PDB file of C-alpha atoms in Angstrom:
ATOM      1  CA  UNK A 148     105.539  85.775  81.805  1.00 49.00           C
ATOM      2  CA  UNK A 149     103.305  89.038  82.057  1.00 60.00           C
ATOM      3  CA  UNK A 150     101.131  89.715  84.100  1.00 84.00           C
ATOM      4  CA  UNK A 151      97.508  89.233  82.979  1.00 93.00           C
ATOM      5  CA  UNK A 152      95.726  92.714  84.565  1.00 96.00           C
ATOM      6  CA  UNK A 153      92.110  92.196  82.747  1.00 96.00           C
ATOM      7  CA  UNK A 154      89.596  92.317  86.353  1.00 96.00           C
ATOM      8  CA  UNK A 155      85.877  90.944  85.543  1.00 95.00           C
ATOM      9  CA  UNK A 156      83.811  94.173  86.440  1.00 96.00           C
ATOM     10  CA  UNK A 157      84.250  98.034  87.146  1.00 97.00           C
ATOM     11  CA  UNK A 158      83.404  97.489  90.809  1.00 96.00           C
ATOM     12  CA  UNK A 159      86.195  94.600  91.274  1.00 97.00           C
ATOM     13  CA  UNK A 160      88.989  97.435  89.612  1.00 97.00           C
ATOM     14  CA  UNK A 161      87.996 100.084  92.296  1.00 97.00           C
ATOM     15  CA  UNK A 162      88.994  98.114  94.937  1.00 95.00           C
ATOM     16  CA  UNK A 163      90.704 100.225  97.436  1.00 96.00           C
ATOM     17  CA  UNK A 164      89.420 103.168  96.446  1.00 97.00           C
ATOM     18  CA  UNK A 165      88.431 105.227  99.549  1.00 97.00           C
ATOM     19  CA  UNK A 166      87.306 108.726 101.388  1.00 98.00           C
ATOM     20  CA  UNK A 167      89.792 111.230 100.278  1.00 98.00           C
ATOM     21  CA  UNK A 168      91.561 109.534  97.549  1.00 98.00           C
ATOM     22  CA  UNK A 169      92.652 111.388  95.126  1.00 98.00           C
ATOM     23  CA  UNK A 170      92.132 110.473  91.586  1.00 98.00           C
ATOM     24  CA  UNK A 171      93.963 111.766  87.874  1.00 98.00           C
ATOM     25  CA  UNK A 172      90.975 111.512  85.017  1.00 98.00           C
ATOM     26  CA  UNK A 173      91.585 111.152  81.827  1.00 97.00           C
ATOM     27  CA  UNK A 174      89.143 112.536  78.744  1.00 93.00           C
ATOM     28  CA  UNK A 175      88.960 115.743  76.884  1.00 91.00           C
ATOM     29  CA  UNK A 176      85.363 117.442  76.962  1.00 84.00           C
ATOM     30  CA  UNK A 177      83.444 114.782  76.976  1.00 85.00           C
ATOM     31  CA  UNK A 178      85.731 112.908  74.488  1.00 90.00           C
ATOM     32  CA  UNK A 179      87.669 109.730  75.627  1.00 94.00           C
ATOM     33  CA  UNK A 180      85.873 109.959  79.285  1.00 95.00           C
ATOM     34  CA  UNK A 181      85.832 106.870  81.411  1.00 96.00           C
ATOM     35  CA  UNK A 182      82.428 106.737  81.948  1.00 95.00           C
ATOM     36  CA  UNK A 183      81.712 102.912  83.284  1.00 97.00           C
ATOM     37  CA  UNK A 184      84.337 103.694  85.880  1.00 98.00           C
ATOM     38  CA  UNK A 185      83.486 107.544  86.963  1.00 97.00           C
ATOM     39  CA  UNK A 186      79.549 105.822  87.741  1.00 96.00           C
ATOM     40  CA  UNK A 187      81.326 102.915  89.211  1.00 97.00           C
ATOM     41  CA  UNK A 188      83.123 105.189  91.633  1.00 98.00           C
ATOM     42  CA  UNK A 189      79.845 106.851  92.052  1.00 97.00           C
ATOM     43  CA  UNK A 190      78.181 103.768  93.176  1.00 97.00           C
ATOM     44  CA  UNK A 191      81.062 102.995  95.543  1.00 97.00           C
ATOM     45  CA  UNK A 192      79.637 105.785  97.750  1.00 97.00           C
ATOM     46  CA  UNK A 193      83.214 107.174  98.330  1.00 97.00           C
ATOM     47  CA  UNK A 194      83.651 111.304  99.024  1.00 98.00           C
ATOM     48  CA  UNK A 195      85.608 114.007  99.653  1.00 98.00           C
ATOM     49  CA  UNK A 196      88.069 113.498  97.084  1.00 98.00           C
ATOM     50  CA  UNK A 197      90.490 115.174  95.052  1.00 98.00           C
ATOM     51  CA  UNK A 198      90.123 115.239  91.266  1.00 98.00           C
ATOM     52  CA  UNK A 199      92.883 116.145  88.435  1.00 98.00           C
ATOM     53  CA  UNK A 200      91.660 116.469  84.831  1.00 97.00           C
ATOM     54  CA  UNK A 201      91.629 118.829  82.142  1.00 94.00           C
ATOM     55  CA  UNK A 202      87.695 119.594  83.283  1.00 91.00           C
ATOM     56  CA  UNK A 203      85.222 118.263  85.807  1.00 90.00           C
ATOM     57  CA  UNK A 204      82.775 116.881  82.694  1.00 86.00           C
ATOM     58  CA  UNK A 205      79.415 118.551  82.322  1.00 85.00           C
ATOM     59  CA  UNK A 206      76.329 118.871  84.111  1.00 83.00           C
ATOM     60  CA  UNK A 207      74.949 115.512  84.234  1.00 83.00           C
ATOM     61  CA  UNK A 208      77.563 113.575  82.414  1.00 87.00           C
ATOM     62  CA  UNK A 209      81.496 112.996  83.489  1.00 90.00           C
ATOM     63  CA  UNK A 210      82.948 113.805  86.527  1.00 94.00           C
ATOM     64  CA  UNK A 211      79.714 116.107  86.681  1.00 93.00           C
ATOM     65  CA  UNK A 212      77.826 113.137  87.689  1.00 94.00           C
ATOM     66  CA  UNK A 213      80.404 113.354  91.204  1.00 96.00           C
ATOM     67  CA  UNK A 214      80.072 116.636  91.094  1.00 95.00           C
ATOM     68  CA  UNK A 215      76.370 117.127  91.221  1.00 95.00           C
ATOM     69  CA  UNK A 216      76.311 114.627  94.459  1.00 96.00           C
ATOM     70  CA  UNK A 217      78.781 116.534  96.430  1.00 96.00           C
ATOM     71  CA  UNK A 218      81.535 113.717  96.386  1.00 97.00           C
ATOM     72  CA  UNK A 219      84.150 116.043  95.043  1.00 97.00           C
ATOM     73  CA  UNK A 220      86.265 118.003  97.601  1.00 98.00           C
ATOM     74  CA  UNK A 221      88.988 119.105  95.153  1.00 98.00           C
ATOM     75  CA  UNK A 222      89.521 120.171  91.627  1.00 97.00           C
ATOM     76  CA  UNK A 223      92.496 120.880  89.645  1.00 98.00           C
ATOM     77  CA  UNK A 224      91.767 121.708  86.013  1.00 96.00           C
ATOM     78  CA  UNK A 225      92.505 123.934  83.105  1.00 94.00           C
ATOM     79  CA  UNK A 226      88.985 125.368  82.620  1.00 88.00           C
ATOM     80  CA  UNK A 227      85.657 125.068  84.094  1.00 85.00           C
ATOM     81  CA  UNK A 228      83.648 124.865  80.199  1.00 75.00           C
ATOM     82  CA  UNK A 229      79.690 124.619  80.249  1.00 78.00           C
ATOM     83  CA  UNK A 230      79.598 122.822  83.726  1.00 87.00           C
ATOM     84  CA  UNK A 231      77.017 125.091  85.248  1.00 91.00           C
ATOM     85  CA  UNK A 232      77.626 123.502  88.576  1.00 93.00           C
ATOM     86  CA  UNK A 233      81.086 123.181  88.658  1.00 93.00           C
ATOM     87  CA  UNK A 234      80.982 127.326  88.620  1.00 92.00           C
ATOM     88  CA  UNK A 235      78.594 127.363  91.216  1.00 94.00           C
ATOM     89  CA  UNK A 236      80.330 125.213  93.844  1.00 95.00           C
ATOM     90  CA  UNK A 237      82.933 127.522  93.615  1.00 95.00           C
ATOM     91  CA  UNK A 238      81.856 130.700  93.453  1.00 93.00           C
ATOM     92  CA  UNK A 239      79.560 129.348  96.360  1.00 95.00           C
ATOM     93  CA  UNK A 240      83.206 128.311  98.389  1.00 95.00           C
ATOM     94  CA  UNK A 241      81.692 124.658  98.008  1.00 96.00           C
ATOM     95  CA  UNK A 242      84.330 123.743  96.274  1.00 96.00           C
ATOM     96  CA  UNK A 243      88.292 124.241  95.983  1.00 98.00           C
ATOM     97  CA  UNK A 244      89.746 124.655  92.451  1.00 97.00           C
ATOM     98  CA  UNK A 245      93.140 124.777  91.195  1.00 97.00           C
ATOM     99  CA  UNK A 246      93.189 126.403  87.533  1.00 95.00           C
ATOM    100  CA  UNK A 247      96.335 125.677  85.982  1.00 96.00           C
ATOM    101  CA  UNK A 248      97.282 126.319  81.987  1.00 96.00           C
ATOM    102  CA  UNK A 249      96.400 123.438  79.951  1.00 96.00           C
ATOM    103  CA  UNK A 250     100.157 122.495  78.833  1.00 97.00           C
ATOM    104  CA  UNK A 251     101.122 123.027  82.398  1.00 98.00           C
ATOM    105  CA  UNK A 252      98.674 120.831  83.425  1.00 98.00           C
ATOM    106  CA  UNK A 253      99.423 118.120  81.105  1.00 97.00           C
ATOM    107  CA  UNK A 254     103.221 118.401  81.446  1.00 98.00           C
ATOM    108  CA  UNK A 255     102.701 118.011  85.628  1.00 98.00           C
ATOM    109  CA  UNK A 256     100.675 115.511  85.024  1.00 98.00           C
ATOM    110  CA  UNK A 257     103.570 113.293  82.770  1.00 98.00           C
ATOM    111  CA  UNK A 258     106.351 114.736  84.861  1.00 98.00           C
ATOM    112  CA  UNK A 259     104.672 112.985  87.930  1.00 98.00           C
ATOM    113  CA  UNK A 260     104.355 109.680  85.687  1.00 97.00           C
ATOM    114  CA  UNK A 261     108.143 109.956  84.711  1.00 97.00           C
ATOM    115  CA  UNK A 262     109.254 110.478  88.506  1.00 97.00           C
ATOM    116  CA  UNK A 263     110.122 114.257  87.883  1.00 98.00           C
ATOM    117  CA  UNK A 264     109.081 116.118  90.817  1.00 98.00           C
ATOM    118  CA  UNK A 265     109.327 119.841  89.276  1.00 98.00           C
ATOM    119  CA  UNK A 266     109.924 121.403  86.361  1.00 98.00           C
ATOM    120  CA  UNK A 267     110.095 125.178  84.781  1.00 98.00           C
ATOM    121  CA  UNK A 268     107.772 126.543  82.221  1.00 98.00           C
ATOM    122  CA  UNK A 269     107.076 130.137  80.800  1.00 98.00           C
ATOM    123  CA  UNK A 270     103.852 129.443  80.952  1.00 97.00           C
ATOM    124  CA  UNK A 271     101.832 132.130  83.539  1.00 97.00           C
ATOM    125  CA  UNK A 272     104.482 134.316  83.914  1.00 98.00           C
ATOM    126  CA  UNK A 273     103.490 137.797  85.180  1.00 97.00           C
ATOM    127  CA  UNK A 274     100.068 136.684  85.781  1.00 97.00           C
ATOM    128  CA  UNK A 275      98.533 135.415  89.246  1.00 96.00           C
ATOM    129  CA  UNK A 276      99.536 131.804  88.348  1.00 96.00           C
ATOM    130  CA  UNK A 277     103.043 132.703  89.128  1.00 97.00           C
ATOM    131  CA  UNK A 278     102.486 135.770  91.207  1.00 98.00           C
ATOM    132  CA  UNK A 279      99.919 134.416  92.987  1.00 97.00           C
ATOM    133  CA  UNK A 280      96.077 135.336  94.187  1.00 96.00           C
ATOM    134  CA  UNK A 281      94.294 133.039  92.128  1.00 96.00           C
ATOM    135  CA  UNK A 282      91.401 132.010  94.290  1.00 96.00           C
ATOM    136  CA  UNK A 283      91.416 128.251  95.266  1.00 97.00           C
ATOM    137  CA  UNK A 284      88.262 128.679  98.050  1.00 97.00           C
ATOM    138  CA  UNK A 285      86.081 131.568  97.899  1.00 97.00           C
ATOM    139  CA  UNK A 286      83.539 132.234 100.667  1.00 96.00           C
ATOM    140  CA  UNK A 287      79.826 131.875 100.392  1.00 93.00           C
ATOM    141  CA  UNK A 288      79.682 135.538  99.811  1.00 92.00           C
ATOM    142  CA  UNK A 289      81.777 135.548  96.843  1.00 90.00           C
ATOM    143  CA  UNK A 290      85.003 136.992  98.380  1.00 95.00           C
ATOM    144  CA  UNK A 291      88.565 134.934  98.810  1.00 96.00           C
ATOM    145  CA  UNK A 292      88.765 132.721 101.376  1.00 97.00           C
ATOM    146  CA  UNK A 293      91.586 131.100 100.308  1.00 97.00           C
ATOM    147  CA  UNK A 294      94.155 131.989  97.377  1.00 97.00           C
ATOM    148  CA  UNK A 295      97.303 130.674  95.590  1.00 97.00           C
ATOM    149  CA  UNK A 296     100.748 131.214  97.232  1.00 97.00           C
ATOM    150  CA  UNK A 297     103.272 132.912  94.328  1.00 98.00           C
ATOM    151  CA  UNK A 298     105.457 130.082  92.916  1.00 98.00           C
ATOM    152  CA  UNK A 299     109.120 130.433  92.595  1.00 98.00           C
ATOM    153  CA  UNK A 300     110.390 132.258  89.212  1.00 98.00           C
ATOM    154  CA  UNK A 301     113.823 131.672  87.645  1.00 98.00           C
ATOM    155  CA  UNK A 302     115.396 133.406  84.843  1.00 98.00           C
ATOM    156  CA  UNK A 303     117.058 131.146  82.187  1.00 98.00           C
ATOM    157  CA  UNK A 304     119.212 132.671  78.620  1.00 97.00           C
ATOM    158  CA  UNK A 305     117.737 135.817  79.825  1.00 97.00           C
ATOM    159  CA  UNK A 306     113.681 134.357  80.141  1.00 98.00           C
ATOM    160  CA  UNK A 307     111.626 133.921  83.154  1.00 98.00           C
ATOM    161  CA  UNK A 308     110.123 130.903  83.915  1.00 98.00           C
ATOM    162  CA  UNK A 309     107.675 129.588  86.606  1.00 98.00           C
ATOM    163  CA  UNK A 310     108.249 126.094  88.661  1.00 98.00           C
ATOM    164  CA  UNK A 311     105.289 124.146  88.462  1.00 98.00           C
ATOM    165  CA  UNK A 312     104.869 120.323  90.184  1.00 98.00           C
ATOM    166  CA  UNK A 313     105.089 117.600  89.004  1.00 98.00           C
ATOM    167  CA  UNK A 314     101.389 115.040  89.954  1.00 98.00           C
ATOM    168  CA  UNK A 315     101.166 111.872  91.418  1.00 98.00           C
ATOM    169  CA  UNK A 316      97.602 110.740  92.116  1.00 98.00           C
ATOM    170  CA  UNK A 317      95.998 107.882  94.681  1.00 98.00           C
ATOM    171  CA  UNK A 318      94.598 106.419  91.216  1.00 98.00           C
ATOM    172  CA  UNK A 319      93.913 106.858  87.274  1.00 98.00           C
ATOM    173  CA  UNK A 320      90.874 106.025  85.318  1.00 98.00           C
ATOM    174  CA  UNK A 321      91.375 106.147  81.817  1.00 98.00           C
ATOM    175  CA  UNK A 322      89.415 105.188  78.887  1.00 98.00           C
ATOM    176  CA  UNK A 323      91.469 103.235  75.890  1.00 98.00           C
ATOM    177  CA  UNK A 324      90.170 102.511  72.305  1.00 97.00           C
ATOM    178  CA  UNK A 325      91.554  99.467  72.340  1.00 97.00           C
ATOM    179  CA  UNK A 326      94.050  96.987  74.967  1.00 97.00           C
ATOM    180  CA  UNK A 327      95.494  94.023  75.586  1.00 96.00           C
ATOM    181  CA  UNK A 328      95.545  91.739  78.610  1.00 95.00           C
ATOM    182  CA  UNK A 329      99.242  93.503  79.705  1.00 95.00           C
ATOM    183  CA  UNK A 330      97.715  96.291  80.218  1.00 96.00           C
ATOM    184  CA  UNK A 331      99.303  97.973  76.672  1.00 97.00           C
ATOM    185  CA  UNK A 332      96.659 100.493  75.885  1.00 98.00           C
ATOM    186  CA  UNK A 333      95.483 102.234  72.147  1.00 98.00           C
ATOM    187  CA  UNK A 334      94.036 105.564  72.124  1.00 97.00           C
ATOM    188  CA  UNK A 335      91.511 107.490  69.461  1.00 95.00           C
ATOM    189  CA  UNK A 336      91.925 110.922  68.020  1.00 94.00           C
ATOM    190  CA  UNK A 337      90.941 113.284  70.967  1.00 93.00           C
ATOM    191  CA  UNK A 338      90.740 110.880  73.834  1.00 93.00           C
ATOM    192  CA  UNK A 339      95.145 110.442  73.199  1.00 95.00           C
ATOM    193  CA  UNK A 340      94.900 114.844  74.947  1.00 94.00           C
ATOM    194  CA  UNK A 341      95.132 113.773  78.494  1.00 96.00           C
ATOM    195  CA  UNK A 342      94.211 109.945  78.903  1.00 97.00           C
ATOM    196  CA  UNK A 343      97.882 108.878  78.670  1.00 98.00           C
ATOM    197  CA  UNK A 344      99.145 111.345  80.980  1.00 98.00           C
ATOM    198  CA  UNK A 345      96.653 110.560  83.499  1.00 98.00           C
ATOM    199  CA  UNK A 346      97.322 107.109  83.006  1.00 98.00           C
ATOM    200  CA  UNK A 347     101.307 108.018  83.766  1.00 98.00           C
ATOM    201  CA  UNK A 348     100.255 110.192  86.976  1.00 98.00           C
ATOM    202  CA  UNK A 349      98.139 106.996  88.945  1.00 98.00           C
ATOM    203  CA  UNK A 350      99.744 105.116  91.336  1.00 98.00           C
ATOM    204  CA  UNK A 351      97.026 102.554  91.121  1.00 98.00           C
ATOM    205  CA  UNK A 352      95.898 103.180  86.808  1.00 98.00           C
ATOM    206  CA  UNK A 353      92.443 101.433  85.854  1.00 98.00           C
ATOM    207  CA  UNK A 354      91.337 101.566  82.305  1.00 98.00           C
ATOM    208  CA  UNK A 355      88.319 100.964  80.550  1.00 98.00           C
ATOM    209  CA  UNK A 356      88.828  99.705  77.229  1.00 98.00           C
ATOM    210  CA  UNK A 357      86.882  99.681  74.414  1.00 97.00           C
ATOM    211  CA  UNK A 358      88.232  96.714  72.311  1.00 97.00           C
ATOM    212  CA  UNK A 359      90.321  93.861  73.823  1.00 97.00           C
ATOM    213  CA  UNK A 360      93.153  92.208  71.966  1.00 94.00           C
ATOM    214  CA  UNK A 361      95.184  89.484  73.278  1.00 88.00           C
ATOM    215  CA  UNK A 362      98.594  91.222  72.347  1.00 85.00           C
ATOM    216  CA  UNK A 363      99.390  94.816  70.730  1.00 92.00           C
ATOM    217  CA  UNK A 364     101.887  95.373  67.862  1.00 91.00           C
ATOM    218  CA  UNK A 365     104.549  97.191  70.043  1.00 93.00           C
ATOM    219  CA  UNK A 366     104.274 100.027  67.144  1.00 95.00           C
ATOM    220  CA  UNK A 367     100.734 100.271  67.979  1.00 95.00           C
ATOM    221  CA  UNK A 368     100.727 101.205  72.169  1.00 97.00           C
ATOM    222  CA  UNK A 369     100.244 105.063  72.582  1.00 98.00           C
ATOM    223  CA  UNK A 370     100.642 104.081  76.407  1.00 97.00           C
ATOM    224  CA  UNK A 371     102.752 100.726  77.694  1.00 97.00           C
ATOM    225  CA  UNK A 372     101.158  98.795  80.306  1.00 96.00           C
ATOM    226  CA  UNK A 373     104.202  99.408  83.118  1.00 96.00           C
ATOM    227  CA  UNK A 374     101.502 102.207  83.610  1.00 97.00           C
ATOM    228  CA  UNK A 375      98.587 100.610  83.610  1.00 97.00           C
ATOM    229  CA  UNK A 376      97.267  97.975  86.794  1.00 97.00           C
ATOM    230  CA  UNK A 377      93.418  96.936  85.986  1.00 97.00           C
ATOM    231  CA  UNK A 378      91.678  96.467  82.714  1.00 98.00           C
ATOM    232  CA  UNK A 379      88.210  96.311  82.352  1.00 98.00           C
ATOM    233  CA  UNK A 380      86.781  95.543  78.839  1.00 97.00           C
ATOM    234  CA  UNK A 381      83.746  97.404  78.048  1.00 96.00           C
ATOM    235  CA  UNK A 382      80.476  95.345  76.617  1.00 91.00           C
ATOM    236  CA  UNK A 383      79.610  96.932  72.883  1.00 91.00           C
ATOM    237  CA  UNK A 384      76.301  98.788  74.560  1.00 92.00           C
ATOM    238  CA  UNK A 385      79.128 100.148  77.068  1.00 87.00           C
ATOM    239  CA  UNK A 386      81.625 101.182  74.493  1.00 91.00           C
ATOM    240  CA  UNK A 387      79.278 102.688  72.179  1.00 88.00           C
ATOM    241  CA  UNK A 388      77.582 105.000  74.734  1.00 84.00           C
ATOM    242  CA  UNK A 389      79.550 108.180  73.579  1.00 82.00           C
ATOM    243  CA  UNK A 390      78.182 111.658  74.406  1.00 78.00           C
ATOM    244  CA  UNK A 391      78.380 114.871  72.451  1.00 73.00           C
ATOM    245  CA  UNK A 392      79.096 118.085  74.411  1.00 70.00           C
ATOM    246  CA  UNK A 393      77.989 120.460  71.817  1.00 72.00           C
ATOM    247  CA  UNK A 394      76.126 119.097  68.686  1.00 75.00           C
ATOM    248  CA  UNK A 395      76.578 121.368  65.910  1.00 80.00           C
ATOM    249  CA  UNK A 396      74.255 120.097  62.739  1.00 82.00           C
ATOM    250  CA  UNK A 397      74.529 122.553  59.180  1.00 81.00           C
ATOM    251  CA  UNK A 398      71.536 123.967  57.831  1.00 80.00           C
ATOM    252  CA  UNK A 399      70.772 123.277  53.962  1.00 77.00           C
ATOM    253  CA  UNK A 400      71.023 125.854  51.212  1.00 74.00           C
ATOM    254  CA  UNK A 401      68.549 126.416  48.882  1.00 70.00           C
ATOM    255  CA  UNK A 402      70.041 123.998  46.154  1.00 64.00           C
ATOM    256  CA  UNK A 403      69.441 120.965  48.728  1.00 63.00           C
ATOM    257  CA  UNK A 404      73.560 121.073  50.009  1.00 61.00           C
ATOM    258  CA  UNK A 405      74.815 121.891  53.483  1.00 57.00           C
ATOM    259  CA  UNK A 406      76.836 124.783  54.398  1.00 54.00           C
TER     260      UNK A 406
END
């Protein structure tokens, strides 16, 4: 028999969560974020942790919400975006930040899911993420107080690559389209970038799912639910609650189309 993983609210899935924990976050922009969960961890009251996703949300909405109260400790991320915040915490050495390349960051991320504790990659080779001297802290002032060591660099059929980390995280929250009660988990369009990966990298994986099915068509799971350890289904008000980083609407032409 398989385990039945569906947990009656947001609050019950976070159990264990604590000061310090260190979480993997799945969404991309503010597509396929899990929202119920990131204000349930809000609510929880819990600080100082350490956060892994491709970005820290925006001001207001995401991981921004954690970020705005001071809860986050920790960042590791491919790009800081529009999060007005997020570039002032660390500019203002509030906050430490790992930038890593997108790809790099998504291939530690399923490498740490797969139980593959390193791997090597061309990518940031010759540039401070392999040499080193990115800043991770800077001090109020706005000078280093803390920057990356230079990672090792192998040549391979005559190319130089960089060895980047595999990621393994306290916990996951992840955001599904649709899942069943094992934990087997659907994803839509954008929200498939990093969710699944994230998912992979938890040691504890909660997701928040949109739709709940009693059983998936095997040929239907982007993500199998050996990964996943809580479901939460969403209500419809829940699930429909979808923000739009940057709304972009077309002005009509004189002959009443849009261009």
């Amino acid at each position: 028999m398989r385990r039945d993983k569906v947990v009656a609210t947001a609050e019950e899935a976070l159990a264990g969560v604590r000061d310090g924990a260190s979480f993997a976050v799945g969404g991309f922009g503010l597509s396929g974020i899990p929202n119920v969960l990131i204000q349930a961890l809000y609510n929880t009251g819990v600080t100082g942790i350490a956060v892994v996703s491709n970005n820290c949300g925006v001001d207001g909405g995401g991981l921004g919400v954690l970020l705005a109260a001071g809860r986050i400790a920790r960042v590791t991320a491919s790009y800081i975006g529009d999060n007005k915040e997020f570039a002032r915490q660390y500019l203002g050495g509030e906050l430490e930040v790992e930038l890593t390349p997108q790809g790099s960051l998504a291939e530690r991320l399923r490498a740490g899911g797969s139980g593959i504790p390193a791997f090597y990659t061309p990518a940031g080779v010759g540039t401070p993420v392999a040499d080193g001297g990115l800043p991770l802290r800077h001090n109020p002032d706005g000078s280093i107080a803390l920057a990356s060591p230079p990672k090792e660099v192998r040549e391979f059929d005559g190319r130089q690559y960089v060895l980047e980390y595999g990621i393994r995280t306290d916990f996951a929250l992840v955001r599904a389209a649709k899942g069943d009660r094992h934990g087997n988990l659907v994803f839509n369009k954008a929200a498939r970038n990093f969710n699944p990966l994230a998912a992979m990298a938890g040691r504890v994986t909660i997701a928040e799912v949109e739709e709940l099915t009693d059983e998936l068509d095997p040929d239907e799971v982007h993500l199998p639910g050996v990964f996943v350890h809580r479901v939460v289904v969403l209500t419809p008000e829940q699930a429909a609650d979808k923000s739009i980083e940057r709304r972009t609407v077309s002005t009509p032409s004189a002959g009443g189309t849009t261009r």
